[in-house]
Amino acid sequence: MRIDLTNKVALVTGSTRGIGRAIAETLAACGARVAVVGRDLAKAEAAAAEIGNGAQGFACEVGDPAQVTALVEGVEKAFGGIDILVNNAGITKDNLMLRMKDEDWNAVLETNLRSAFVAIRAAQRGMMKKRWGRIINIASVVGLIGNAGQANYAASKAGLIGLSKSVAKELASRNILCNVVAPGFIKTDMTDAMTPEAVQALSSQIPLDRFGSPQDVASAVAFLASEHAAYITGQVLTVDGGMVM
Ligand code: NDP
């Protein structure tokens, strides 16, 4: 079984580094032309040049709905449409509920959840015309099981799951599929900030006994973007070494 995304255009938010970067590289390796997105244009363009296969860099602060809408329009103009939308950009602003500020709640919900809603709303029109589309939202196992100190993050990721199931039902008749990939603990800048003790404690809860790699997540995304996943929609695929089962 080979994944062939030739002639597809993929927009991947947060693809300058980490999981999004691995997703962009993998989709490009499967033949897709990729729009690489980060907050800084020079960084996004540099990443796109490294990824190759016609990838282009775009700047977007996904917490700003106007910028997200403009991003979708800009990518459609540059590439002639969007076939695969991966909402990956995400942030954490952890704190115990008692100390969590309204602005930390809002920033995480706006960056992680509202951005996906706005991007899907903007991209669905083009997908509906083509009667083909793949929307993949990157949530987290924390959206399934919660986590002390991450009320904002867990709510945003659980919200992505509800959003995705609704989108899946709303757009299925147009052959637009929407699924969620929920990673467990993956080695990136986001998790490099953890103490060795925290890493040890968490690893002991993972049956496969290691953190995942960005590639582990990217492989799942490439499968869901491909023709091999044509009968799968509204699902949550956990990529977590068996942590949540
Ligand atoms: P990183 O922090 O390593 O990378 C985040 C990416 O998102 C970067 O490309 C960054 O680009 C971009 N980004 C961040 N904020 C914004 C913003 N406001 N607007 C536009 N782009 C932004 O994160 P990971 O790769 O670890 O995580 C990627 C996704 O996977 C996130 O949604 C995260 O919640 C999720 N996830 C990660 C897990 C993990 O263990 N690492 C576990 C479960 C889920 P730049 O800095 O260039 O702007």
mmCIF file of N, CA and C and ligand atoms in Angstrom, residues 13-21 37-40 43 60-63 87-92 111-112 138-141 153 157 182-191, ligand 1:
data_model
loop_
_atom_site.group_PDB
_atom_site.id
_atom_site.type_symbol
_atom_site.label_atom_id
_atom_site.label_comp_id
_atom_site.label_asym_id
_atom_site.label_seq_id
_atom_site.Cartn_x
_atom_site.Cartn_y
_atom_site.Cartn_z
ATOM 1 N N THR A 13 -1.071 24.136 9.386
ATOM 2 C CA THR A 13 -0.718 25.250 10.282
ATOM 3 C C THR A 13 0.334 24.784 11.284
ATOM 4 N N GLY A 14 1.170 25.719 11.709
ATOM 5 C CA GLY A 14 2.210 25.378 12.688
ATOM 6 C C GLY A 14 3.193 24.358 12.151
ATOM 7 N N SER A 15 3.657 24.580 10.915
ATOM 8 C CA SER A 15 4.498 23.553 10.275
ATOM 9 C C SER A 15 5.955 23.975 10.137
ATOM 10 N N THR A 16 6.386 24.977 10.897
ATOM 11 C CA THR A 16 7.798 25.377 10.841
ATOM 12 C C THR A 16 8.675 24.430 11.644
ATOM 13 N N ARG A 17 8.077 23.743 12.635
ATOM 14 C CA ARG A 17 8.864 22.830 13.477
ATOM 15 C C ARG A 17 7.924 21.822 14.131
ATOM 16 N N GLY A 18 8.531 20.899 14.888
ATOM 17 C CA GLY A 18 7.732 19.941 15.665
ATOM 18 C C GLY A 18 6.871 19.024 14.814
ATOM 19 N N ILE A 19 5.693 18.720 15.348
ATOM 20 C CA ILE A 19 4.788 17.761 14.699
ATOM 21 C C ILE A 19 4.328 18.285 13.334
ATOM 22 N N GLY A 20 3.987 19.572 13.270
ATOM 23 C CA GLY A 20 3.503 20.149 12.012
ATOM 24 C C GLY A 20 4.552 20.060 10.912
ATOM 25 N N ARG A 21 5.793 20.269 11.285
ATOM 26 C CA ARG A 21 6.896 20.173 10.312
ATOM 27 C C ARG A 21 6.991 18.745 9.751
ATOM 28 N N VAL A 37 3.161 26.974 7.377
ATOM 29 C CA VAL A 37 2.680 28.157 8.092
ATOM 30 C C VAL A 37 3.288 28.298 9.483
ATOM 31 N N GLY A 38 3.731 29.517 9.773
ATOM 32 C CA GLY A 38 4.170 29.873 11.125
ATOM 33 C C GLY A 38 3.916 31.358 11.321
ATOM 34 N N ARG A 39 4.274 31.864 12.488
ATOM 35 C CA ARG A 39 3.998 33.288 12.727
ATOM 36 C C ARG A 39 4.972 34.190 11.977
ATOM 37 N N ASP A 40 6.165 33.657 11.680
ATOM 38 C CA ASP A 40 7.208 34.463 11.061
ATOM 39 C C ASP A 40 7.406 34.018 9.610
ATOM 40 N N LYS A 43 10.832 32.397 8.613
ATOM 41 C CA LYS A 43 10.986 31.018 9.113
ATOM 42 C C LYS A 43 10.137 30.045 8.290
ATOM 43 N N CYS A 60 1.120 33.538 9.515
ATOM 44 C CA CYS A 60 -0.235 33.697 10.060
ATOM 45 C C CYS A 60 -0.201 33.538 11.572
ATOM 46 N N GLU A 61 -0.787 34.468 12.274
ATOM 47 C CA GLU A 61 -1.073 34.313 13.709
ATOM 48 C C GLU A 61 -2.460 33.690 13.774
ATOM 49 N N VAL A 62 -2.521 32.389 14.083
ATOM 50 C CA VAL A 62 -3.805 31.694 13.970
ATOM 51 C C VAL A 62 -4.819 32.107 15.031
ATOM 52 N N GLY A 63 -4.358 32.804 16.053
ATOM 53 C CA GLY A 63 -5.291 33.323 17.054
ATOM 54 C C GLY A 63 -6.139 34.475 16.533
ATOM 55 N N ASN A 87 -5.147 21.270 10.787
ATOM 56 C CA ASN A 87 -5.101 22.280 11.846
ATOM 57 C C ASN A 87 -4.236 21.732 12.976
ATOM 58 N N ASN A 88 -2.983 22.178 12.966
ATOM 59 C CA ASN A 88 -1.994 21.632 13.905
ATOM 60 C C ASN A 88 -1.467 22.662 14.895
ATOM 61 N N ALA A 89 -1.426 23.935 14.515
ATOM 62 C CA ALA A 89 -0.815 24.944 15.402
ATOM 63 C C ALA A 89 -1.494 24.915 16.768
ATOM 64 N N GLY A 90 -0.687 24.926 17.815
ATOM 65 C CA GLY A 90 -1.269 24.891 19.156
ATOM 66 C C GLY A 90 -0.281 25.375 20.194
ATOM 67 N N ILE A 91 -0.828 25.868 21.286
ATOM 68 C CA ILE A 91 0.004 26.362 22.385
ATOM 69 C C ILE A 91 -0.519 25.829 23.717
ATOM 70 N N THR A 92 0.327 25.914 24.736
ATOM 71 C CA THR A 92 -0.118 25.633 26.113
ATOM 72 C C THR A 92 0.132 26.887 26.954
ATOM 73 N N THR A 111 -6.252 30.166 19.989
ATOM 74 C CA THR A 111 -5.172 29.620 19.151
ATOM 75 C C THR A 111 -5.452 28.177 18.748
ATOM 76 N N ASN A 112 -5.941 27.383 19.671
ATOM 77 C CA ASN A 112 -6.072 25.941 19.409
ATOM 78 C C ASN A 112 -7.419 25.552 18.798
ATOM 79 N N ILE A 138 -5.453 18.306 14.837
ATOM 80 C CA ILE A 138 -4.533 17.691 15.799
ATOM 81 C C ILE A 138 -4.974 18.090 17.209
ATOM 82 N N ALA A 139 -5.529 17.123 17.920
ATOM 83 C CA ALA A 139 -5.980 17.367 19.299
ATOM 84 C C ALA A 139 -4.904 16.863 20.247
ATOM 85 N N SER A 140 -5.290 16.109 21.248
ATOM 86 C CA SER A 140 -4.344 15.562 22.240
ATOM 87 C C SER A 140 -5.106 14.548 23.080
ATOM 88 N N VAL A 141 -4.393 13.586 23.626
ATOM 89 C CA VAL A 141 -5.056 12.651 24.548
ATOM 90 C C VAL A 141 -5.622 13.405 25.755
ATOM 91 N N TYR A 153 -6.165 24.011 27.946
ATOM 92 C CA TYR A 153 -5.651 23.176 26.851
ATOM 93 C C TYR A 153 -6.579 21.970 26.620
ATOM 94 N N LYS A 157 -8.797 21.059 23.257
ATOM 95 C CA LYS A 157 -8.605 19.822 22.498
ATOM 96 C C LYS A 157 -9.891 18.983 22.475
ATOM 97 N N ALA A 182 -5.079 12.399 17.832
ATOM 98 C CA ALA A 182 -4.832 12.809 19.217
ATOM 99 C C ALA A 182 -3.507 12.210 19.687
ATOM 100 N N PRO A 183 -2.428 12.990 19.616
ATOM 101 C CA PRO A 183 -1.143 12.456 20.076
ATOM 102 C C PRO A 183 -1.095 12.343 21.594
ATOM 103 N N GLY A 184 -0.254 11.415 22.044
ATOM 104 C CA GLY A 184 0.095 11.353 23.468
ATOM 105 C C GLY A 184 1.279 12.268 23.687
ATOM 106 N N PHE A 185 2.332 11.768 24.340
ATOM 107 C CA PHE A 185 3.511 12.612 24.559
ATOM 108 C C PHE A 185 4.502 12.416 23.431
ATOM 109 N N ILE A 186 4.759 13.494 22.719
ATOM 110 C CA ILE A 186 5.616 13.451 21.533
ATOM 111 C C ILE A 186 6.817 14.354 21.779
ATOM 112 N N LYS A 187 7.994 13.904 21.383
ATOM 113 C CA LYS A 187 9.216 14.695 21.638
ATOM 114 C C LYS A 187 9.304 15.890 20.696
ATOM 115 N N THR A 188 9.009 17.081 21.231
ATOM 116 C CA THR A 188 9.123 18.342 20.462
ATOM 117 C C THR A 188 9.536 19.436 21.447
ATOM 118 N N ASP A 189 9.643 20.679 20.936
ATOM 119 C CA ASP A 189 9.949 21.827 21.816
ATOM 120 C C ASP A 189 8.955 21.899 22.967
ATOM 121 N N MET A 190 7.670 21.527 22.657
ATOM 122 C CA MET A 190 6.609 21.640 23.665
ATOM 123 C C MET A 190 6.899 20.744 24.875
ATOM 124 N N THR A 191 7.422 19.547 24.629
ATOM 125 C CA THR A 191 7.665 18.615 25.725
ATOM 126 C C THR A 191 9.120 18.656 26.216
HETATM 127 P P1 NDP B 1 5.683 23.096 18.923
HETATM 128 O O1 NDP B 1 5.572 24.085 20.018
HETATM 129 O O2 NDP B 1 6.915 22.278 18.774
HETATM 130 O O3 NDP B 1 5.377 23.817 17.507
HETATM 131 C C1 NDP B 1 4.259 24.627 17.391
HETATM 132 C C2 NDP B 1 4.073 25.049 15.954
HETATM 133 O O4 NDP B 1 2.923 25.885 15.899
HETATM 134 C C3 NDP B 1 5.235 25.842 15.416
HETATM 135 O O5 NDP B 1 5.380 25.574 14.035
HETATM 136 C C4 NDP B 1 4.788 27.285 15.638
HETATM 137 O O6 NDP B 1 5.325 28.109 14.611
HETATM 138 C C5 NDP B 1 3.282 27.172 15.448
HETATM 139 N N1 NDP B 1 2.514 28.160 16.217
HETATM 140 C C6 NDP B 1 2.470 28.300 17.563
HETATM 141 N N2 NDP B 1 1.637 29.296 17.900
HETATM 142 C C7 NDP B 1 1.141 29.790 16.740
HETATM 143 C C8 NDP B 1 0.242 30.830 16.434
HETATM 144 N N3 NDP B 1 -0.343 31.559 17.380
HETATM 145 N N4 NDP B 1 -0.040 31.081 15.123
HETATM 146 C C9 NDP B 1 0.539 30.346 14.157
HETATM 147 N N5 NDP B 1 1.394 29.339 14.383
HETATM 148 C C10 NDP B 1 1.692 29.069 15.658
HETATM 149 O O7 NDP B 1 4.399 22.160 19.105
HETATM 150 P P2 NDP B 1 4.215 20.597 18.811
HETATM 151 O O8 NDP B 1 4.779 20.270 17.489
HETATM 152 O O9 NDP B 1 4.637 19.841 19.994
HETATM 153 O O10 NDP B 1 2.614 20.514 18.759
HETATM 154 C C11 NDP B 1 1.886 20.593 17.552
HETATM 155 C C12 NDP B 1 0.425 20.264 17.865
HETATM 156 O O11 NDP B 1 0.341 18.971 18.453
HETATM 157 C C13 NDP B 1 -0.212 21.232 18.854
HETATM 158 O O12 NDP B 1 -1.551 21.457 18.497
HETATM 159 C C14 NDP B 1 -0.135 20.473 20.166
HETATM 160 O O13 NDP B 1 -1.142 20.870 21.056
HETATM 161 C C15 NDP B 1 -0.348 19.054 19.683
HETATM 162 N N6 NDP B 1 0.140 18.039 20.602
HETATM 163 C C16 NDP B 1 1.469 17.967 20.947
HETATM 164 C C17 NDP B 1 1.887 16.985 21.831
HETATM 165 C C18 NDP B 1 3.304 16.840 22.227
HETATM 166 O O14 NDP B 1 3.573 15.988 23.093
HETATM 167 N N7 NDP B 1 4.254 17.570 21.675
HETATM 168 C C19 NDP B 1 0.941 16.043 22.426
HETATM 169 C C20 NDP B 1 -0.410 16.207 21.994
HETATM 170 C C21 NDP B 1 -0.781 17.182 21.122
HETATM 171 P P3 NDP B 1 6.184 29.473 14.861
HETATM 172 O O15 NDP B 1 6.821 29.391 16.218
HETATM 173 O O16 NDP B 1 7.142 29.474 13.718
HETATM 174 O O17 NDP B 1 5.148 30.554 14.757
#
